[in-house]
Amino acid sequence: MKHNSIVFILIVFFSFQMLGQDKQFTRADTLRGSITPERAWWDVLRYDIEVTPSFENKYTSGFNKITYQVVQENHPNLMQIDLQKPLVIDSIIHDKKQALAFTRQGNVYQVKTPSQRMGSEHEVKIYFSGKPHEAIRPPWDGGWTFTEDEKGRPWMTVTCQGLGASIWYPNKDHQSDEPDRGASLTMRVPGELMAIANGRMLDKTEHNDGTISYKWGVENPISNYTIIPYIGHYENFAEVYKGIQGDLDLNYWVLDYNLEKAKSYMPREVHNMLDAFEYWFGPYPFYEDGFKLVETSNTGMEHQSNISYGNYYSGGYRGNDGSGTGLGLTWDFIIIHESGHEWFGNNITTNDLADMYIHESFTNYSETLFMDYVYGEEAANDYNYGTRSGIQNKEPIIPSYGVNAKGSGDMYPKGGNMLHSIRHSMDDDKLFKNILTGLNMTFHNKTVDGIEIQRYISEKSGYDYSKVFDQYLTTTDIPVLQLYVDAPNNKMFYRYTNCLEGFNLPLVLKGTQERIKIIPSTEWQSVDVQNRSQYLFTPWRIEHKYYIDVELVKQMEE
């Protein structure tokens, strides 16, 4: 493994804390990560958030008006609202008139609610304040960032993936419940600063004290953790991209002293990204809300319609290439990877954090698909194979459900290699592309369980990949393809070992003219092999496209 690859992997992948299967989870983990009775009876329809951050005091205050619908006939008269310490809820007003009582248990508030009939719609306006938790190493841990730009001026933002949006505002902090009617975020800031958030600017209000309120909003459902403020000395430029669904508004918000640099750099990278991803995944999911990049002090994150960018206007991941091939230095990792999440993560969102591989494995593989679109299949194979240097196989990708647990960082490169293996096993890129596009159409603006995505791929491909998913997502074993050459009889014997019973990844071995398809199992099988096609079984050729180890054996042991 090359040094640069080590640095890249450590920064990107192992910032996620690996959770072993023997981890002891607490009551707080369950309250945070499960659908409690106090969460189940109401469905979030909309968030309208207002916040006033103080750079000097590192203090925030504001409210979140939650519009919701009652979805259970019989339910407790308690509502779970999440807000993490040291922030506190000051008061809660129900339907603009009634103050509600509440108690606190750690980071969870139990709010006493009046009786409400099935199907009725209501609102709670939750006022909060305090010195919020500050991110120590954003974006890899959550909280507010109060920093300065290169000119020593205030610069503020938030990161909260995994830790949860309740680190900075009160909400129903579970991925399974996105606000169906969208959300707005209003930020009141000093007049010399610009405040940006998701979607489009809806309003700008100048106040007598010299502050300005900027209100932004999205029409589409949105994950709590991707609603993000950016506050600083920003300048904007804009353009229109001719996409599959027509005109897509592109906006770029950058620090004022980087404006000219951004104009000459960002549009090309974004156009290449959209060309590739609309080809592979279908239309950009949020035409109504537009697409924008916003410069930030951290590396970047997938904030819906509001991608944060901190990659120094250069190729790779801040100068590093996780594949070790050099190919990753020819395009901007943050623009490609974080934008890929608009399809996988923001459009298709998992109900449980344990299924985060749906977000990260598919988006990791979007890098390979981008390579394929721009540079061709061989470059894509090389890039994907190179990313294996970051796979550790110390913990499974899927952790425990219902406790807000993140799985192993292997969900990035190992998950991407799993999908690359499945793609090659289909040997039909038209079919594979249709599956990816179909996923984004079928599950548009929906939250899903990981198993739904797995079943969709098996159903549309006409092949049961369930054991393949189980192998790569729930174990740390790399399957071994054993080969025994029976030269006198022109046969190749093969089987899988070091794998789950029933592991059945098909292998399509192709050369310039030759093609052999085999479906190994844990039992020995054989295929006739002519001299001119013997080379297809060369181990490195197989390993280059499939995430398996290949072993030549001298005898067929049982």
Coordinates of N, CA and C in Angstrom, one line a residue, residues 113-294:
T113 N -48.5 15.9 25.2 CA -49.3 16.5 24.1 C -50.8 16.3 24.4
P114 N -51.7 17.1 23.9 CA -53.1 16.9 24.0 C -53.6 15.8 23.2
S115 N -54.8 15.4 23.4 CA -55.4 14.3 22.5 C -55.6 14.8 21.1
Q116 N -55.3 14.0 20.1 CA -55.3 14.4 18.7 C -55.9 13.2 17.9
R117 N -56.8 13.5 17.0 CA -57.5 12.5 16.3 C -56.6 12.0 15.1
M118 N -56.9 10.8 14.7 CA -56.2 10.1 13.6 C -56.3 11.0 12.3
G119 N -55.3 11.2 11.7 CA -55.3 12.0 10.4 C -55.2 13.5 10.5
S120 N -55.3 14.0 11.7 CA -55.3 15.4 11.9 C -53.9 16.0 11.8
E121 N -53.8 17.2 11.4 CA -52.5 17.9 11.3 C -52.3 19.0 12.3
H122 N -51.1 19.1 12.8 CA -50.8 20.0 13.9 C -49.4 20.6 13.7
E123 N -49.0 21.5 14.6 CA -47.7 22.0 14.7 C -47.2 22.2 16.1
V124 N -45.9 22.0 16.3 CA -45.3 22.3 17.6 C -44.1 23.3 17.2
K125 N -44.1 24.4 17.9 CA -43.0 25.3 17.7 C -42.1 25.2 18.9
I126 N -40.9 24.8 18.7 CA -39.9 24.4 19.7 C -38.8 25.4 19.8
Y127 N -38.8 26.2 20.9 CA -37.7 27.2 21.0 C -36.5 26.6 21.8
F128 N -35.3 26.9 21.3 CA -34.1 26.3 21.9 C -33.0 27.4 22.0
S129 N -32.0 27.1 22.8 CA -30.9 28.0 23.0 C -29.7 27.3 23.7
G130 N -28.6 28.0 23.6 CA -27.4 27.5 24.4 C -26.1 27.5 23.6
K131 N -25.1 27.1 24.2 CA -23.8 27.0 23.5 C -23.7 25.6 22.9
P132 N -23.8 25.5 21.6 CA -23.9 24.2 21.0 C -22.6 23.4 21.0
H133 N -22.6 22.1 20.9 CA -21.4 21.3 20.7 C -20.7 21.8 19.5
E134 N -19.3 22.0 19.6 CA -18.5 22.3 18.5 C -17.8 21.1 17.9
A135 N -17.8 21.0 16.6 CA -17.1 19.9 15.9 C -15.6 20.1 16.1
I136 N -15.0 19.0 16.5 CA -13.6 19.0 16.8 C -12.8 18.7 15.5
R137 N -13.4 17.8 14.7 CA -12.7 17.3 13.4 C -13.7 17.2 12.3
P138 N -14.3 18.3 12.0 CA -15.4 18.3 10.9 C -14.8 17.9 9.6
P139 N -15.5 17.1 8.7 CA -16.9 16.7 9.0 C -17.1 15.4 9.7
W140 N -16.0 14.8 10.2 CA -16.0 13.5 10.8 C -16.6 13.4 12.2
D141 N -16.8 14.5 12.8 CA -17.7 14.6 14.0 C -18.6 15.8 13.8
G142 N -19.6 15.8 14.6 CA -20.7 16.7 14.4 C -20.6 18.0 15.3
G143 N -21.4 19.0 14.9 CA -21.5 20.2 15.6 C -21.3 21.4 14.8
W144 N -21.3 22.6 15.5 CA -21.0 23.8 14.8 C -19.5 24.0 14.6
T145 N -19.2 24.7 13.6 CA -17.8 25.1 13.4 C -17.8 26.7 13.4
F146 N -17.1 27.2 14.3 CA -16.9 28.7 14.4 C -15.4 28.9 14.1
T147 N -15.1 29.3 12.9 CA -13.7 29.5 12.5 C -13.6 30.8 11.7
E148 N -12.4 31.0 11.1 CA -12.1 32.3 10.3 C -11.6 31.9 8.9
D149 N -12.0 32.8 8.0 CA -11.4 32.5 6.6 C -10.0 33.1 6.5
E150 N -9.4 33.1 5.4 CA -8.0 33.5 5.2 C -7.8 35.0 5.6
K151 N -8.8 35.7 5.6 CA -8.7 37.1 5.9 C -9.1 37.4 7.4
G152 N -9.2 36.3 8.2 CA -9.5 36.5 9.6 C -11.0 36.9 9.9
R153 N -11.9 36.6 9.0 CA -13.3 37.0 9.2 C -14.1 35.8 9.6
P154 N -15.2 36.0 10.2 CA -16.1 34.9 10.7 C -16.5 34.0 9.6
W155 N -16.6 32.7 9.9 CA -17.0 31.7 9.0 C -17.6 30.5 9.8
M156 N -18.9 30.2 9.5 CA -19.6 29.3 10.4 C -20.3 28.3 9.5
T157 N -20.4 27.1 10.0 CA -21.2 26.0 9.4 C -21.5 24.9 10.4
V158 N -22.2 23.9 10.0 CA -22.5 22.7 10.8 C -22.2 21.4 10.0
T159 N -21.8 20.4 10.7 CA -21.7 19.0 10.2 C -22.4 18.1 11.2
C160 N -23.1 17.1 10.7 CA -23.8 16.3 11.7 C -24.2 14.9 11.3
Q161 N -23.6 14.4 10.2 CA -24.0 13.0 9.8 C -23.6 12.0 10.8
G162 N -24.5 11.1 11.1 CA -24.3 10.0 12.1 C -24.6 10.5 13.5
L163 N -24.0 11.6 13.9 CA -24.2 12.1 15.2 C -25.7 12.6 15.3
G164 N -26.1 13.2 14.2 CA -27.5 13.6 14.1 C -27.7 15.1 14.1
A165 N -28.8 15.5 13.4 CA -29.1 16.9 13.4 C -29.5 17.5 14.7
S166 N -29.9 16.6 15.7 CA -30.3 17.1 17.0 C -29.1 17.7 17.7
I167 N -27.9 17.6 17.2 CA -26.7 18.3 17.8 C -26.8 19.8 17.7
W168 N -27.7 20.3 16.7 CA -27.8 21.7 16.6 C -29.2 22.3 16.5
Y169 N -30.3 21.5 16.3 CA -31.7 21.9 16.4 C -32.6 20.8 16.8
P170 N -33.7 21.1 17.5 CA -34.6 20.0 17.9 C -35.4 19.5 16.7
N171 N -35.6 18.1 16.7 CA -36.3 17.5 15.6 C -36.6 16.0 16.0
K172 N -37.2 15.4 15.1 CA -37.4 13.9 15.2 C -36.2 13.3 14.5
D173 N -35.2 12.9 15.3 CA -33.9 12.6 14.7 C -33.7 11.2 14.4
H174 N -34.5 10.8 13.3 CA -34.4 9.4 12.8 C -34.5 9.5 11.3
Q175 N -33.7 8.8 10.6 CA -33.6 8.9 9.1 C -34.9 8.4 8.4
S176 N -35.7 7.6 9.1 CA -36.9 7.1 8.5 C -38.0 8.1 8.2
D177 N -37.9 9.2 8.9 CA -39.0 10.2 8.8 C -38.5 11.5 8.3
E178 N -38.6 11.7 7.0 CA -38.2 12.9 6.4 C -39.4 13.8 6.2
P179 N -39.3 15.1 6.3 CA -40.4 16.0 6.1 C -41.0 15.9 4.7
D180 N -42.2 15.4 4.6 CA -42.7 15.1 3.2 C -42.9 16.4 2.4
R181 N -43.1 17.5 3.0 CA -43.4 18.8 2.3 C -42.2 19.7 2.3
G182 N -41.0 19.1 2.6 CA -39.8 19.9 2.5 C -39.5 20.7 3.8
A183 N -38.6 21.6 3.7 CA -38.1 22.3 4.9 C -37.6 23.7 4.5
S184 N -37.5 24.6 5.5 CA -36.9 25.9 5.3 C -35.9 26.1 6.5
L185 N -34.9 26.9 6.2 CA -33.9 27.3 7.2 C -33.7 28.8 7.1
T186 N -34.0 29.5 8.1 CA -33.8 31.0 8.2 C -32.6 31.3 9.2
M187 N -31.6 32.0 8.7 CA -30.5 32.4 9.5 C -30.4 33.9 9.7
R188 N -30.3 34.4 10.9 CA -30.2 35.8 11.1 C -28.7 36.1 11.5
V189 N -28.1 36.9 10.7 CA -26.6 37.1 10.8 C -26.3 38.6 10.6
P190 N -25.1 39.0 11.1 CA -24.6 40.3 10.9 C -24.7 40.7 9.4
G191 N -24.9 42.0 9.1 CA -25.2 42.5 7.8 C -24.0 42.2 6.8
E192 N -22.8 42.1 7.3 CA -21.7 42.0 6.4 C -21.5 40.5 5.9
L193 N -22.3 39.6 6.6 CA -22.2 38.2 6.2 C -23.3 37.7 5.3
M194 N -23.0 36.6 4.6 CA -24.0 36.0 3.7 C -24.4 34.6 4.3
A195 N -25.6 34.3 4.4 CA -26.0 33.0 4.9 C -26.7 32.2 3.8
I196 N -26.3 30.9 3.7 CA -26.8 30.0 2.6 C -27.2 28.7 3.2
A197 N -28.3 28.2 2.6 CA -28.8 26.9 3.1 C -29.3 26.1 1.8
N198 N -30.1 25.1 2.1 CA -30.5 24.1 1.0 C -31.6 24.8 0.1
G199 N -31.6 24.4 -1.1 CA -32.6 24.8 -2.0 C -32.4 26.2 -2.5
R200 N -33.5 26.9 -2.6 CA -33.5 28.3 -3.1 C -33.8 29.3 -2.0
M201 N -33.3 30.5 -2.3 CA -33.5 31.6 -1.3 C -35.0 32.1 -1.5
L202 N -35.7 32.1 -0.3 CA -37.1 32.4 -0.3 C -37.4 33.8 0.1
D203 N -36.5 34.3 1.0 CA -36.7 35.7 1.5 C -35.4 36.2 2.1
K204 N -35.3 37.5 2.1 CA -34.2 38.3 2.7 C -34.8 39.5 3.5
T205 N -34.6 39.5 4.8 CA -35.2 40.6 5.6 C -34.1 41.3 6.3
E206 N -34.0 42.6 6.1 CA -33.1 43.5 6.8 C -33.7 44.0 8.1
H207 N -33.0 43.9 9.2 CA -33.5 44.3 10.5 C -32.9 45.7 11.0
N208 N -33.5 46.3 11.9 CA -33.0 47.6 12.4 C -31.7 47.6 13.1
D209 N -31.4 46.4 13.6 CA -30.1 46.3 14.4 C -28.9 46.0 13.5
G210 N -29.1 46.0 12.2 CA -28.0 45.8 11.2 C -27.9 44.3 10.8
T211 N -28.7 43.5 11.4 CA -28.6 42.0 11.0 C -29.6 41.8 9.8
I212 N -29.3 40.7 9.1 CA -30.1 40.3 8.0 C -30.6 38.8 8.1
S213 N -31.8 38.5 7.9 CA -32.3 37.2 7.9 C -32.4 36.7 6.5
Y214 N -31.8 35.5 6.2 CA -31.9 34.8 4.9 C -32.7 33.5 5.1
K215 N -33.7 33.4 4.3 CA -34.5 32.2 4.4 C -34.4 31.4 3.1
W216 N -34.0 30.1 3.3 CA -33.9 29.2 2.2 C -34.8 28.0 2.4
G217 N -35.2 27.3 1.3 CA -36.1 26.2 1.4 C -36.0 25.2 0.3
V218 N -36.4 24.0 0.6 CA -36.5 22.9 -0.4 C -38.0 22.5 -0.5
E219 N -38.4 22.0 -1.7 CA -39.7 21.4 -1.9 C -39.7 19.9 -1.6
N220 N -38.6 19.3 -1.8 CA -38.5 17.8 -1.7 C -38.3 17.4 -0.2
P221 N -38.7 16.2 0.1 CA -38.3 15.6 1.4 C -36.8 15.7 1.5
I222 N -36.3 15.7 2.8 CA -34.9 15.9 3.0 C -34.5 15.3 4.3
S223 N -33.3 14.7 4.4 CA -32.8 14.1 5.6 C -32.4 15.2 6.6
N224 N -32.7 15.0 7.9 CA -32.4 16.0 8.9 C -31.0 16.4 8.8
Y225 N -30.0 15.5 8.7 CA -28.6 15.8 8.8 C -28.1 16.6 7.6
T226 N -28.9 16.6 6.5 CA -28.4 17.4 5.3 C -28.9 18.8 5.3
I227 N -29.7 19.2 6.3 CA -30.1 20.6 6.3 C -29.0 21.4 7.0
I228 N -28.4 22.3 6.3 CA -27.1 22.8 6.8 C -27.0 24.3 6.5
P229 N -26.6 25.1 7.5 CA -26.3 26.5 7.2 C -24.8 26.7 6.9
Y230 N -24.5 27.7 6.0 CA -23.2 28.2 5.7 C -23.2 29.7 5.9
I231 N -22.3 30.2 6.6 CA -22.3 31.7 6.9 C -20.9 32.2 6.8
G232 N -20.7 33.2 5.9 CA -19.4 33.8 5.7 C -19.5 34.9 4.7
H233 N -18.3 35.3 4.2 CA -18.2 36.3 3.2 C -18.2 35.6 1.8
Y234 N -19.4 35.3 1.3 CA -19.6 34.6 0.1 C -20.0 35.5 -1.1
E235 N -19.6 35.0 -2.2 CA -20.0 35.6 -3.5 C -20.6 34.4 -4.3
N236 N -21.5 34.8 -5.3 CA -22.2 33.8 -6.0 C -22.0 34.0 -7.5
F237 N -22.0 32.9 -8.3 CA -22.2 32.9 -9.7 C -23.0 31.7 -10.1
A238 N -23.7 31.8 -11.2 CA -24.8 30.8 -11.5 C -24.8 30.5 -13.0
E239 N -25.3 29.4 -13.4 CA -25.5 29.0 -14.8 C -26.7 28.0 -14.8
V240 N -27.0 27.6 -16.1 CA -28.1 26.7 -16.3 C -27.5 25.5 -17.0
Y241 N -27.7 24.3 -16.5 CA -27.3 23.0 -17.1 C -28.5 22.4 -17.9
K242 N -28.3 22.0 -19.1 CA -29.3 21.3 -19.9 C -29.3 19.9 -19.6
G243 N -30.2 19.5 -18.7 CA -30.2 18.1 -18.2 C -31.3 17.3 -18.8
I244 N -31.4 16.1 -18.3 CA -32.4 15.1 -18.8 C -33.8 15.7 -18.7
Q245 N -34.1 16.4 -17.6 CA -35.4 16.9 -17.3 C -35.5 18.4 -17.7
G246 N -34.6 18.9 -18.4 CA -34.7 20.3 -18.9 C -33.6 21.2 -18.2
D247 N -34.0 22.4 -17.9 CA -33.0 23.3 -17.3 C -32.9 23.1 -15.8
L248 N -31.6 22.9 -15.4 CA -31.2 22.7 -14.0 C -30.4 23.9 -13.6
D249 N -30.9 24.6 -12.6 CA -30.1 25.8 -12.1 C -28.9 25.3 -11.2
L250 N -27.8 25.8 -11.6 CA -26.5 25.5 -10.9 C -26.1 26.8 -10.2
N251 N -25.7 26.8 -9.0 CA -25.2 27.9 -8.2 C -24.0 27.5 -7.5
Y252 N -23.0 28.5 -7.5 CA -21.8 28.3 -6.8 C -21.6 29.4 -5.8
W253 N -21.4 29.1 -4.6 CA -21.2 30.1 -3.5 C -19.8 29.8 -2.9
V254 N -18.9 30.8 -3.1 CA -17.5 30.7 -2.7 C -17.1 31.9 -2.0
L255 N -16.0 31.8 -1.2 CA -15.5 32.9 -0.5 C -15.1 34.0 -1.5
D256 N -15.3 35.2 -1.2 CA -15.1 36.3 -2.2 C -13.8 36.3 -2.8
Y257 N -12.7 36.0 -2.1 CA -11.4 36.0 -2.7 C -11.1 34.8 -3.6
N258 N -12.0 33.8 -3.6 CA -11.8 32.7 -4.5 C -12.7 32.7 -5.7
L259 N -13.4 33.8 -5.9 CA -14.5 33.8 -7.0 C -13.9 33.5 -8.4
E260 N -12.8 34.2 -8.8 CA -12.3 34.0 -10.1 C -11.8 32.6 -10.3
K261 N -11.1 32.1 -9.3 CA -10.6 30.7 -9.3 C -11.8 29.7 -9.5
A262 N -12.8 29.9 -8.7 CA -14.0 29.0 -8.8 C -14.7 29.1 -10.2
K263 N -14.8 30.2 -10.7 CA -15.4 30.4 -12.1 C -14.7 29.6 -13.1
S264 N -13.4 29.5 -13.0 CA -12.6 28.8 -14.0 C -12.5 27.3 -13.7
Y265 N -12.9 26.9 -12.5 CA -12.7 25.5 -12.1 C -14.0 24.7 -11.9
M266 N -14.9 25.2 -11.2 CA -16.0 24.4 -10.7 C -17.0 24.0 -11.8
P267 N -17.4 24.8 -12.8 CA -18.4 24.4 -13.8 C -18.0 23.2 -14.6
R268 N -16.7 23.1 -15.0 CA -16.3 22.0 -15.8 C -16.4 20.7 -15.0
E269 N -16.0 20.7 -13.7 CA -16.1 19.5 -12.9 C -17.6 19.1 -12.6
V270 N -18.4 20.1 -12.4 CA -19.9 19.8 -12.2 C -20.5 19.3 -13.4
H271 N -20.2 19.9 -14.6 CA -20.8 19.4 -15.8 C -20.4 17.9 -16.1
N272 N -19.1 17.6 -15.9 CA -18.7 16.2 -16.1 C -19.4 15.3 -15.1
M273 N -19.6 15.7 -13.9 CA -20.3 14.9 -12.9 C -21.8 14.7 -13.4
L274 N -22.5 15.7 -13.7 CA -23.9 15.6 -14.2 C -24.0 14.8 -15.4
D275 N -23.1 15.0 -16.4 CA -23.1 14.2 -17.6 C -23.1 12.7 -17.3
A276 N -22.1 12.3 -16.4 CA -21.9 10.9 -16.0 C -23.0 10.3 -15.2
F277 N -23.5 11.1 -14.2 CA -24.4 10.5 -13.3 C -25.9 10.5 -13.8
E278 N -26.2 11.5 -14.6 CA -27.5 11.4 -15.2 C -27.6 10.3 -16.3
Y279 N -26.4 9.9 -16.8 CA -26.3 8.8 -17.7 C -26.6 7.5 -16.9
W280 N -25.8 7.3 -15.8 CA -25.9 6.1 -15.1 C -27.1 6.0 -14.1
F281 N -27.5 7.1 -13.5 CA -28.5 7.0 -12.4 C -29.8 7.6 -12.8
G282 N -29.9 8.3 -13.9 CA -31.1 9.0 -14.3 C -31.1 10.4 -13.9
P283 N -32.2 11.2 -14.0 CA -32.2 12.6 -13.8 C -31.7 13.0 -12.4
Y284 N -31.0 14.1 -12.3 CA -30.7 14.7 -11.0 C -32.1 14.7 -10.2
P285 N -32.1 14.3 -8.9 CA -33.4 14.1 -8.2 C -34.1 15.3 -7.8
F286 N -33.4 16.5 -7.8 CA -34.0 17.7 -7.2 C -34.0 18.9 -8.1
Y287 N -34.5 18.8 -9.3 CA -34.6 19.9 -10.2 C -35.3 21.1 -9.6
E288 N -36.4 20.8 -8.8 CA -37.1 21.9 -8.2 C -36.3 22.7 -7.3
D289 N -35.3 22.1 -6.6 CA -34.5 22.9 -5.6 C -33.2 23.3 -6.2
G290 N -32.8 22.9 -7.4 CA -31.5 23.3 -8.0 C -30.4 22.5 -7.4
F291 N -29.2 22.8 -7.9 CA -28.0 22.2 -7.4 C -27.0 23.3 -7.1
K292 N -26.3 23.2 -6.0 CA -25.2 24.2 -5.7 C -24.1 23.6 -4.9
L293 N -22.9 24.2 -5.1 CA -21.7 23.9 -4.3 C -21.5 25.1 -3.4
V294 N -21.2 24.9 -2.2 CA -20.9 25.9 -1.2 C -19.5 25.7 -0.6

